[in-house]
mmCIF file of N, CA and C in Angstrom:
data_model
loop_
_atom_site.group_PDB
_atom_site.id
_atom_site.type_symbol
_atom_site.label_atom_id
_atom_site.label_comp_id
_atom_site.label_asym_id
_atom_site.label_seq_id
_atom_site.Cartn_x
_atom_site.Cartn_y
_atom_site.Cartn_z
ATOM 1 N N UNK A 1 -18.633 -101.049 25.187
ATOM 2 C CA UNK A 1 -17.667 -101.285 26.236
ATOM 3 C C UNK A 1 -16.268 -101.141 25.646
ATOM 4 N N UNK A 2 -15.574 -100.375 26.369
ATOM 5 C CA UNK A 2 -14.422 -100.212 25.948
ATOM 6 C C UNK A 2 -12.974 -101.479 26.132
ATOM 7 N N UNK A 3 -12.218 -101.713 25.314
ATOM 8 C CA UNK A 3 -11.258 -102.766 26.137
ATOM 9 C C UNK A 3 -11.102 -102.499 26.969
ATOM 10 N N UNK A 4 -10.753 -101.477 28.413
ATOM 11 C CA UNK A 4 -10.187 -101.648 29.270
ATOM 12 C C UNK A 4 -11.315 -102.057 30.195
ATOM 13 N N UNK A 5 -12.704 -101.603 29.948
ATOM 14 C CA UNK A 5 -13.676 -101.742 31.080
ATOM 15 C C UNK A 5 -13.241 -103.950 31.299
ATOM 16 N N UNK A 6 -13.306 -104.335 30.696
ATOM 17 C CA UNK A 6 -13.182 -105.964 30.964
ATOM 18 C C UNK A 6 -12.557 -105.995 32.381
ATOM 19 N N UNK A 7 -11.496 -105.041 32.331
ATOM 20 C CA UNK A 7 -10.272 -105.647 33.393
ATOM 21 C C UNK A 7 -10.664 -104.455 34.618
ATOM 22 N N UNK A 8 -11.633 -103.381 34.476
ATOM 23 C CA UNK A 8 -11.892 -102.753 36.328
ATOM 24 C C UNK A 8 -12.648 -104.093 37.127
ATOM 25 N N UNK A 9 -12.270 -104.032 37.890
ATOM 26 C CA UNK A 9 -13.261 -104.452 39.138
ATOM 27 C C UNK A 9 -14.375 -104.238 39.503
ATOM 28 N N UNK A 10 -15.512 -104.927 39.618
ATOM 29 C CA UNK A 10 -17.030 -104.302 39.772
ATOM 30 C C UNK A 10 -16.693 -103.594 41.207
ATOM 31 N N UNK A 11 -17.665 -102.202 41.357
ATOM 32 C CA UNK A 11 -17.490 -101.686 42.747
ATOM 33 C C UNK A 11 -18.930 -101.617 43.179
ATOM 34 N N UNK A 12 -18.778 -101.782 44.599
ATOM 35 C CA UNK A 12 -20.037 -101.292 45.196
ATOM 36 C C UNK A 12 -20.323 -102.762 45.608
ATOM 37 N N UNK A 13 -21.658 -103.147 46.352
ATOM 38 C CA UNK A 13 -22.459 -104.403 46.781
ATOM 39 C C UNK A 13 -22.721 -104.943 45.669
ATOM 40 N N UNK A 14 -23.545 -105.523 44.908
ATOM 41 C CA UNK A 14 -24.155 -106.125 43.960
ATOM 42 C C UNK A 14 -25.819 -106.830 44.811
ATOM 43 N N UNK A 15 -26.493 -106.456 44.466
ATOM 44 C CA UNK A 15 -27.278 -106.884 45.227
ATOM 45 C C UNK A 15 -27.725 -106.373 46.693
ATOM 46 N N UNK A 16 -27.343 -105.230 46.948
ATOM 47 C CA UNK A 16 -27.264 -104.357 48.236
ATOM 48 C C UNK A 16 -27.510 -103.082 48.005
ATOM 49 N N UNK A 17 -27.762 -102.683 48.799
ATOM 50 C CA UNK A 17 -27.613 -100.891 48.495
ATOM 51 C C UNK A 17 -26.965 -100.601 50.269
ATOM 52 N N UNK A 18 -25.884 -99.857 50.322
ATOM 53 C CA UNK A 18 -25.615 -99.099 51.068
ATOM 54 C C UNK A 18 -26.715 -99.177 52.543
ATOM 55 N N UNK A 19 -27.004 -99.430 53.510
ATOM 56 C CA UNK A 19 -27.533 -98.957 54.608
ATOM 57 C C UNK A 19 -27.334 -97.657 54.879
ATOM 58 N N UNK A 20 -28.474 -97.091 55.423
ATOM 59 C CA UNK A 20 -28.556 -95.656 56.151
ATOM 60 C C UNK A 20 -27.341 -95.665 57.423
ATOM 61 N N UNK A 21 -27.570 -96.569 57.850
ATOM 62 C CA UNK A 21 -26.021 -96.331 58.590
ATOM 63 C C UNK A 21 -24.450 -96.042 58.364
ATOM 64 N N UNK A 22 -24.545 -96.846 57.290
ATOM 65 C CA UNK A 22 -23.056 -96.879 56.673
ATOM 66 C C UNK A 22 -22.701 -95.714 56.383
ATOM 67 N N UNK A 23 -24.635 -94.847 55.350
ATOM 68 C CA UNK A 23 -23.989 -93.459 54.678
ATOM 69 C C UNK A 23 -23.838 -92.782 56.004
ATOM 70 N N UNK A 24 -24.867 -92.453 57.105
ATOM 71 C CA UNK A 24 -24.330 -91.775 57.915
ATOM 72 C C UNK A 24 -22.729 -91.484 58.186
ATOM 73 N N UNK A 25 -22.201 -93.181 58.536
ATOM 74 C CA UNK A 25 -20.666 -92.845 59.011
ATOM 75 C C UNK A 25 -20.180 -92.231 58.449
ATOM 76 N N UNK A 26 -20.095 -92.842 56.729
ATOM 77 C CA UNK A 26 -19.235 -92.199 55.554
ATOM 78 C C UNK A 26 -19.487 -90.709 55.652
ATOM 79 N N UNK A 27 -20.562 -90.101 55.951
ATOM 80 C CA UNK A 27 -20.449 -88.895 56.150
ATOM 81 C C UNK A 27 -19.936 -88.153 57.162
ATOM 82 N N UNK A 28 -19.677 -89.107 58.139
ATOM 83 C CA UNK A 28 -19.597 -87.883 59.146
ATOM 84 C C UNK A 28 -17.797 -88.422 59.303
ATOM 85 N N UNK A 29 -17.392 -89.343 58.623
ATOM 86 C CA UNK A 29 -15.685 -90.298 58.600
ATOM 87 C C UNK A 29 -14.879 -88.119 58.874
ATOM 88 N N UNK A 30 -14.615 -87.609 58.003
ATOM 89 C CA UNK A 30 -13.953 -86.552 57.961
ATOM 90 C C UNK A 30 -14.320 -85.649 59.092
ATOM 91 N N UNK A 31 -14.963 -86.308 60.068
ATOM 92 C CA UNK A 31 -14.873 -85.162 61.589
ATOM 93 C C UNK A 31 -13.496 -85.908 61.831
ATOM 94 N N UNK A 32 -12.744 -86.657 62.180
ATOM 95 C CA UNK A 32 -12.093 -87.048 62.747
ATOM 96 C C UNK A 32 -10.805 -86.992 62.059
ATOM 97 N N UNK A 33 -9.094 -86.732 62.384
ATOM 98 C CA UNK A 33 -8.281 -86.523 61.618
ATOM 99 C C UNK A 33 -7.794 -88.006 60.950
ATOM 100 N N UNK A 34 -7.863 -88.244 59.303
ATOM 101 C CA UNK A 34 -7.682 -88.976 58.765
ATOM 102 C C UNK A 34 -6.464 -89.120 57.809
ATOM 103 N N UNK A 35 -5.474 -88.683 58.017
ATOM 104 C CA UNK A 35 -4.473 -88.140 57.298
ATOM 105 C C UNK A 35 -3.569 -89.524 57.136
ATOM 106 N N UNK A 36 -3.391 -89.769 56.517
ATOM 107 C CA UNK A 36 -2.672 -90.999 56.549
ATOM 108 C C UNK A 36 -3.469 -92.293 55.814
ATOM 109 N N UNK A 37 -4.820 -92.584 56.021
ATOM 110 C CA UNK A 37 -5.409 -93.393 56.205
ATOM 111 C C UNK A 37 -6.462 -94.314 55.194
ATOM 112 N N UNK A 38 -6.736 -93.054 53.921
ATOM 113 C CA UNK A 38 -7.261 -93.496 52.837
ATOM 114 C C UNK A 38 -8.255 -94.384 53.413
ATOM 115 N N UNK A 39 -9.896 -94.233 53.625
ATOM 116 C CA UNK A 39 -10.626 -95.377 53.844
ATOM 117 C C UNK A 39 -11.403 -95.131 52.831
ATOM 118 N N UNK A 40 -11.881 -96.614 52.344
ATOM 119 C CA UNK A 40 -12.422 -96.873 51.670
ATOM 120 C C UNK A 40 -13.839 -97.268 51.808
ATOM 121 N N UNK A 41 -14.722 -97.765 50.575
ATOM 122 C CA UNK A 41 -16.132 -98.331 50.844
ATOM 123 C C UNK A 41 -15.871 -99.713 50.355
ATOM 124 N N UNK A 42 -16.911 -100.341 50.793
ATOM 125 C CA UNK A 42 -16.500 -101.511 49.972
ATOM 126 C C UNK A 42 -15.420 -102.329 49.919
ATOM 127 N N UNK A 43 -14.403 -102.787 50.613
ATOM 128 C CA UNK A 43 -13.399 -103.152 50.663
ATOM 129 C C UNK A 43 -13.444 -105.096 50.902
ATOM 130 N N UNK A 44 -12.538 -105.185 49.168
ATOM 131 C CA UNK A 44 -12.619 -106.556 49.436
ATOM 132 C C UNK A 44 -11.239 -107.028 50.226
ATOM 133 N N UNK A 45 -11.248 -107.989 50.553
ATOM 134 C CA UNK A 45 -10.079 -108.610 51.382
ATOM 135 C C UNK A 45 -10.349 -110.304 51.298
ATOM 136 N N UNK A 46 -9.550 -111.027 50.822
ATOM 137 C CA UNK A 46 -9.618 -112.392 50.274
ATOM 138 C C UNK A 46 -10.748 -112.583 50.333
ATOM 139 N N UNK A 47 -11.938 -113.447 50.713
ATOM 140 C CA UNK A 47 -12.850 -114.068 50.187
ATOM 141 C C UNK A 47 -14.165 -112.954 50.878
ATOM 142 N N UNK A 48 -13.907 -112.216 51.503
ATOM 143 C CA UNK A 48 -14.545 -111.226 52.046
ATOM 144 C C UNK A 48 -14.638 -109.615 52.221
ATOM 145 N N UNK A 49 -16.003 -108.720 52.197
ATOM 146 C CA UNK A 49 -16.230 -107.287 51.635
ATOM 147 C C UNK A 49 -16.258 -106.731 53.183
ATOM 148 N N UNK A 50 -15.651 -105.911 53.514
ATOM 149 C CA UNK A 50 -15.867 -104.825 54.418
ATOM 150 C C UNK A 50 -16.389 -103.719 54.311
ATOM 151 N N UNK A 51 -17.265 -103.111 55.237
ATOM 152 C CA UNK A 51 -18.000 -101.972 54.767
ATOM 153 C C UNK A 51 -17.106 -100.762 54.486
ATOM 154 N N UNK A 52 -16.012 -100.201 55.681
ATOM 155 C CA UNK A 52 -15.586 -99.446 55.451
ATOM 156 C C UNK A 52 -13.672 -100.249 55.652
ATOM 157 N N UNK A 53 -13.113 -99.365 55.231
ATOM 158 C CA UNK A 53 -11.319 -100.261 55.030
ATOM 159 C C UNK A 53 -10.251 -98.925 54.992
ATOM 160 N N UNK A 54 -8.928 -99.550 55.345
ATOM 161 C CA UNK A 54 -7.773 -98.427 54.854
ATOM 162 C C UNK A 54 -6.758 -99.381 55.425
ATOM 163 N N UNK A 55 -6.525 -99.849 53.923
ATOM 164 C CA UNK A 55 -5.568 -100.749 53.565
ATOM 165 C C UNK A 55 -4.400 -100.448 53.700
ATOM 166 N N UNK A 56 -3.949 -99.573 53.707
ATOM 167 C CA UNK A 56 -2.548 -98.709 54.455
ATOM 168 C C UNK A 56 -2.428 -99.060 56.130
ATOM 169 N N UNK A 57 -3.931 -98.823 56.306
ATOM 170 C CA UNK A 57 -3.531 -99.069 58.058
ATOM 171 C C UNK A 57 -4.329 -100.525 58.684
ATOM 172 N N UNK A 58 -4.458 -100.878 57.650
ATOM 173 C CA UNK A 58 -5.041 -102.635 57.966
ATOM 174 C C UNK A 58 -5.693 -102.510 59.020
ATOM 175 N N UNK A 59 -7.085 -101.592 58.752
ATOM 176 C CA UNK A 59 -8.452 -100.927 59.989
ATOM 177 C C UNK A 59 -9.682 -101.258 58.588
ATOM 178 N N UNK A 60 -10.214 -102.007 59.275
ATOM 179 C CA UNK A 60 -11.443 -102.552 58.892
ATOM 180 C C UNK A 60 -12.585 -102.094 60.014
ATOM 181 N N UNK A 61 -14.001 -101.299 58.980
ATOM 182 C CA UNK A 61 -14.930 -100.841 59.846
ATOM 183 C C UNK A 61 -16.153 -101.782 59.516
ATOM 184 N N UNK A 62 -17.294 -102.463 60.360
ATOM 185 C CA UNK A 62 -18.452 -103.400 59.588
ATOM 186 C C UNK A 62 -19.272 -102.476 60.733
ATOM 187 N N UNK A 63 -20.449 -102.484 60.210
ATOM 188 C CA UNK A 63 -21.682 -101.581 60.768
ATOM 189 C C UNK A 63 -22.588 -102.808 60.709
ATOM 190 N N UNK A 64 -23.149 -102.932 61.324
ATOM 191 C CA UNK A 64 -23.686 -104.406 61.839
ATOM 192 C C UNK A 64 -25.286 -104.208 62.042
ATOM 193 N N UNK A 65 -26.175 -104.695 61.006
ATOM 194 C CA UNK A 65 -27.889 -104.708 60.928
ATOM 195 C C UNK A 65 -28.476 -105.650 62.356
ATOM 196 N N UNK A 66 -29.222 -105.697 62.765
ATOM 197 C CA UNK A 66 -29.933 -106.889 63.554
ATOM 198 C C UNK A 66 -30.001 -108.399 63.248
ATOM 199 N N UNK A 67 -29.489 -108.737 61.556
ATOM 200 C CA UNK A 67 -29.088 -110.092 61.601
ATOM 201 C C UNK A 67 -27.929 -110.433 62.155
ATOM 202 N N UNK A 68 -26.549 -109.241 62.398
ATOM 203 C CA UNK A 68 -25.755 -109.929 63.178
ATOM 204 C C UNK A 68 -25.803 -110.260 64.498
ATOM 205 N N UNK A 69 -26.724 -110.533 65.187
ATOM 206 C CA UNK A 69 -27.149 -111.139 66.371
ATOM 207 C C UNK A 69 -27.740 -112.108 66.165
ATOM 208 N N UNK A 70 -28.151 -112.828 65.148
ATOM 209 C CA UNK A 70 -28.730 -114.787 64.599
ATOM 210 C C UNK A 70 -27.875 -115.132 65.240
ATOM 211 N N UNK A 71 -27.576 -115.903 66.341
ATOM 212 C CA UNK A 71 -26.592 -117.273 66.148
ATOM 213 C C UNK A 71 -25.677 -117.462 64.827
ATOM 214 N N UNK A 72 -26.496 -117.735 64.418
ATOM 215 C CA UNK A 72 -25.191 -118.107 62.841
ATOM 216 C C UNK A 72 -24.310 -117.704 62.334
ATOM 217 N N UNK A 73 -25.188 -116.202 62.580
ATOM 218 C CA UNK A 73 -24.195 -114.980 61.615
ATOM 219 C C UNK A 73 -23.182 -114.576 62.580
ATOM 220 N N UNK A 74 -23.491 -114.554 63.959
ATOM 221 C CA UNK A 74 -22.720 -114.220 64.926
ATOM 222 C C UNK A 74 -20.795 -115.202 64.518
ATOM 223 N N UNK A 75 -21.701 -117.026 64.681
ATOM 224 C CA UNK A 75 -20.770 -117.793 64.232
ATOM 225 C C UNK A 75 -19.698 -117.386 62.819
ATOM 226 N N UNK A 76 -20.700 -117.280 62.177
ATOM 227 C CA UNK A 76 -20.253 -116.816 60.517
ATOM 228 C C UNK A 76 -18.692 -114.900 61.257
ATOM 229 N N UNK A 77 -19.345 -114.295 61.846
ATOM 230 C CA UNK A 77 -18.607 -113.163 62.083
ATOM 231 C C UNK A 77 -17.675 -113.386 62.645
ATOM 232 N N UNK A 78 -17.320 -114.377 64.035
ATOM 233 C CA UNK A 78 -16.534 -114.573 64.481
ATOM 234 C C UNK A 78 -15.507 -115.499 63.567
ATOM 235 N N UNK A 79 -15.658 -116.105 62.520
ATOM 236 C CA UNK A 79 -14.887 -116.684 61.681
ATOM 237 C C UNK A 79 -13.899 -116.039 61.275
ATOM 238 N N UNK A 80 -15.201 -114.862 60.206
ATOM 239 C CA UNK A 80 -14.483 -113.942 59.281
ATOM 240 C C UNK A 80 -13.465 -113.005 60.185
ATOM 241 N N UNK A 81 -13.794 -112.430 61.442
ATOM 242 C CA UNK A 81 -12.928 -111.935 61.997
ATOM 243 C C UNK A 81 -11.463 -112.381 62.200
ATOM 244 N N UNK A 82 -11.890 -113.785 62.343
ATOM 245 C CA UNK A 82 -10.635 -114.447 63.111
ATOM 246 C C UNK A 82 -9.918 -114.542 61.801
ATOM 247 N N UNK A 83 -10.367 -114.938 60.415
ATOM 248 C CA UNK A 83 -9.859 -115.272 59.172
ATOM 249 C C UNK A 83 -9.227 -114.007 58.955
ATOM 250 N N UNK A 84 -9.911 -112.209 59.091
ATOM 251 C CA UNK A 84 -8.678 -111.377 58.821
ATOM 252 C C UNK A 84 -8.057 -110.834 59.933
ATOM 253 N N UNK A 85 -8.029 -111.239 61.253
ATOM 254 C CA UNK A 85 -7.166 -110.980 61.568
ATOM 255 C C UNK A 85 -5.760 -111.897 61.828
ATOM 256 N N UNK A 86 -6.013 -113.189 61.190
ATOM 257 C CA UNK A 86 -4.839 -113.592 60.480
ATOM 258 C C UNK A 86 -3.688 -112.950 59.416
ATOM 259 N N UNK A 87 -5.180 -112.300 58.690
ATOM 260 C CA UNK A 87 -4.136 -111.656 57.678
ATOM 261 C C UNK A 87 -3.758 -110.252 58.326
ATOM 262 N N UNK A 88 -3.254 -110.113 58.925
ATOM 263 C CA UNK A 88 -3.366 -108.817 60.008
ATOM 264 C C UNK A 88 -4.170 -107.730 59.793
ATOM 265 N N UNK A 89 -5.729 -107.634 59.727
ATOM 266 C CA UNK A 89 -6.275 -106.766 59.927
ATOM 267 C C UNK A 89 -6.921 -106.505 61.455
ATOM 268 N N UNK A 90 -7.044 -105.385 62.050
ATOM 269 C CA UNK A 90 -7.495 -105.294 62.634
ATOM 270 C C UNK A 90 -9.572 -104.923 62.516
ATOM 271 N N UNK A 91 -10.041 -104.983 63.122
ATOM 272 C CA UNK A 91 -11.748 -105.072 62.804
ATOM 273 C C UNK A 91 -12.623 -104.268 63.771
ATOM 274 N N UNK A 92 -12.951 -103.562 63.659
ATOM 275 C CA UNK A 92 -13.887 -102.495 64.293
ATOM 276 C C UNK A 92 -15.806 -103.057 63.986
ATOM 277 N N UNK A 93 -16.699 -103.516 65.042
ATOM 278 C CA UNK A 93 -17.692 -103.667 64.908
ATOM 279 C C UNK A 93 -18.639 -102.687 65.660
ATOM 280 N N UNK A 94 -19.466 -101.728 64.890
ATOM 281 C CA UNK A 94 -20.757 -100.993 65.122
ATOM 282 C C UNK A 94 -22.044 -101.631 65.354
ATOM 283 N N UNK A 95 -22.799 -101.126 65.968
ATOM 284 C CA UNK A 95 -24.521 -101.880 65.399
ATOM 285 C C UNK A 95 -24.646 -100.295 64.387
ATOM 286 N N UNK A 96 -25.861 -100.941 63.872
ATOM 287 C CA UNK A 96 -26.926 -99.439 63.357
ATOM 288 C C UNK A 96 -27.241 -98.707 64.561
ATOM 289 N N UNK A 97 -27.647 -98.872 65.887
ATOM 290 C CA UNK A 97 -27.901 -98.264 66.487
ATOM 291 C C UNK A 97 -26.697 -97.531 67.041
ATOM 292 N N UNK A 98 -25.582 -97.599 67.409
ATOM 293 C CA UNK A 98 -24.594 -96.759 68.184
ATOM 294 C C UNK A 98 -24.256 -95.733 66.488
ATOM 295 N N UNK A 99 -24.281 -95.912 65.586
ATOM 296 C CA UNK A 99 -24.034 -95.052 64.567
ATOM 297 C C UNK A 99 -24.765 -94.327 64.139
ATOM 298 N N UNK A 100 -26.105 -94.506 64.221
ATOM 299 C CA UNK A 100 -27.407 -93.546 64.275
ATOM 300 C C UNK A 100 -27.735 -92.905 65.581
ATOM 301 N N UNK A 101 -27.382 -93.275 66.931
ATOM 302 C CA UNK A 101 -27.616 -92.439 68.029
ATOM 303 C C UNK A 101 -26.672 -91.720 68.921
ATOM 304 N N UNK A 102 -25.396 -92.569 68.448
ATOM 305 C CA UNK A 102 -23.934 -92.302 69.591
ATOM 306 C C UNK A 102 -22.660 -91.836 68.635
ATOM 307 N N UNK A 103 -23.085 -91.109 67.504
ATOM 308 C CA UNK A 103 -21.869 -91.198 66.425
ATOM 309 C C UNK A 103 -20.397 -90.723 67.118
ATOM 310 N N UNK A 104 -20.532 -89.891 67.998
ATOM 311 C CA UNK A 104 -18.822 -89.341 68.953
ATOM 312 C C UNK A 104 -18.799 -90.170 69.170
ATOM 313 N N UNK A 105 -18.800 -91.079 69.853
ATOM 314 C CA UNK A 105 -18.433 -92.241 70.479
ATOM 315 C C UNK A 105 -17.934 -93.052 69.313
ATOM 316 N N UNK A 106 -18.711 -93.575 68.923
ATOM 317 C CA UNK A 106 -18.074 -94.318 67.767
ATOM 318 C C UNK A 106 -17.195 -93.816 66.607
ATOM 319 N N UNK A 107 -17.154 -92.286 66.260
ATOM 320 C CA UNK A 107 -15.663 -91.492 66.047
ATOM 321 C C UNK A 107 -14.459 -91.287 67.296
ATOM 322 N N UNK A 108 -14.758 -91.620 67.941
ATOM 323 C CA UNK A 108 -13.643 -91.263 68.906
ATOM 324 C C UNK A 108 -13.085 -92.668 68.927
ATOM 325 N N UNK A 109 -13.889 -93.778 68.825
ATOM 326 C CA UNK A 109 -13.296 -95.465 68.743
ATOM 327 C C UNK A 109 -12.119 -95.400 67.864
ATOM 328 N N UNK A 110 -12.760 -95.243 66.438
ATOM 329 C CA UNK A 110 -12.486 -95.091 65.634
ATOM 330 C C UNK A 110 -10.955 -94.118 65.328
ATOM 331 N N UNK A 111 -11.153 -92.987 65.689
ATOM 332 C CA UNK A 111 -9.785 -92.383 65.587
ATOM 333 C C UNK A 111 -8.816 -93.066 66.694
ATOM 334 N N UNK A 112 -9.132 -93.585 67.688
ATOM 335 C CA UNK A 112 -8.153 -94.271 68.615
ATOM 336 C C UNK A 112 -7.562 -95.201 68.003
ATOM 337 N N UNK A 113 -8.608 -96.357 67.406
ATOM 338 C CA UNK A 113 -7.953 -97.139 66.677
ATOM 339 C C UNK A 113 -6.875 -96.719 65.760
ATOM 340 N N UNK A 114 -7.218 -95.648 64.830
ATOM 341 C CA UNK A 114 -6.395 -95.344 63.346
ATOM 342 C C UNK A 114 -4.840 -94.870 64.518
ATOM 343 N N UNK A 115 -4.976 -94.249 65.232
ATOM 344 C CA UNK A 115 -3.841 -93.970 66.380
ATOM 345 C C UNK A 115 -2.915 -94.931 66.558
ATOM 346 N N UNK A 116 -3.447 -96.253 67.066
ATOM 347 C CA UNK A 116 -3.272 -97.173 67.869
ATOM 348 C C UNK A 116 -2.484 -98.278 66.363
ATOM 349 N N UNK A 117 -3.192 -98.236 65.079
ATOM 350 C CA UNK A 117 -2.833 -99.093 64.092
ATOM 351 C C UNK A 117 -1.190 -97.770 63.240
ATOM 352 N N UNK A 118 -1.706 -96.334 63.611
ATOM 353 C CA UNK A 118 -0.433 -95.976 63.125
ATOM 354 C C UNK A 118 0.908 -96.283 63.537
ATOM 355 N N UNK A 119 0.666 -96.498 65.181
ATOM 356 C CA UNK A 119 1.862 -96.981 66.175
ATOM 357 C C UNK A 119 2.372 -98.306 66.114
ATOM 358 N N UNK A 120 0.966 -99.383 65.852
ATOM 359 C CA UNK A 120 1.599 -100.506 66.266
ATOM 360 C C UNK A 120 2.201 -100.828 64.067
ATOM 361 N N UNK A 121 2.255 -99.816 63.458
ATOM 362 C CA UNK A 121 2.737 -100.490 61.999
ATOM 363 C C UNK A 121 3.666 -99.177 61.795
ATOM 364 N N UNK A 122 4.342 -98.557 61.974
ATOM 365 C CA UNK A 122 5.178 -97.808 62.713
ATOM 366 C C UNK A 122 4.758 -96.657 61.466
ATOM 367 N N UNK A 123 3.496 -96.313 60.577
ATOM 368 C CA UNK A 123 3.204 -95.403 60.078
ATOM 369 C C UNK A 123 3.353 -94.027 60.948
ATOM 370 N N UNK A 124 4.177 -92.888 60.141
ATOM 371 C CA UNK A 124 3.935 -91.512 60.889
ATOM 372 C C UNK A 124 3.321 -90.569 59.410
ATOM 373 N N UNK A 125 2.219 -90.090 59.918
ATOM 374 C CA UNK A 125 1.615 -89.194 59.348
ATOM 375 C C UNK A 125 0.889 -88.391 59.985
#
């Protein structure tokens, strides 16, 4: 290990692997014009990981398995939501299913939003 490796940041889940959904999006993210927007994987944000991010335009994407419909987790989501959009993020929620069957739709959300977050943070790109 080199000295500098100490000080990167671990990337990726730990204990996760990627969902088939997520890669879908990530693959298909560049239909839509992204110029400005840098998104990321993995995106931490104080005590919490977002699936997809672009910290420039404070647009947070979560692709959402069938546990987010427990009660709990629902509770648990509506927290975390409310916790970043304190810190002004805005939050975009998918299931697996609208991203595996409806992907325009959920690119067209999606670029509205990045639209909608360039205007309201007075980014022009």
């Amino acid at each position: 290990m080199s000295k500098l490796d100490r000080f990167k940041r671990p990337t990726g889940r730990r204990g996760r692997a990627e969902t088939d959904a997520e890669q879908v999006l990530w693959d298909n993210l560049n239909r839509i014009p992204l110029d400005g927007t840098h998104f990321r994987r993995q995106v931490e944000i104080g005590p919490y990981r977002s699936d997809f991010g672009s910290l420039r335009l404070k647009l947070l994407i979560e692709i959402d398995g069938p546990i987010h419909q427990e009660p709990a987790q629902k509770r648990h989501d509506l927290v975390r939501d409310k916790w970043l959009e304190n810190e002004g993020y805005r939050v975009l929620r998918f299931s697996n299913q609208q991203v595996t069957t409806d992907m325009n739709s959920v690119l067209n959300l999606i670029e509205l939003a990045i639209e909608s977050q360039k205007r309201a943070l007075g980014s022009r790109s």
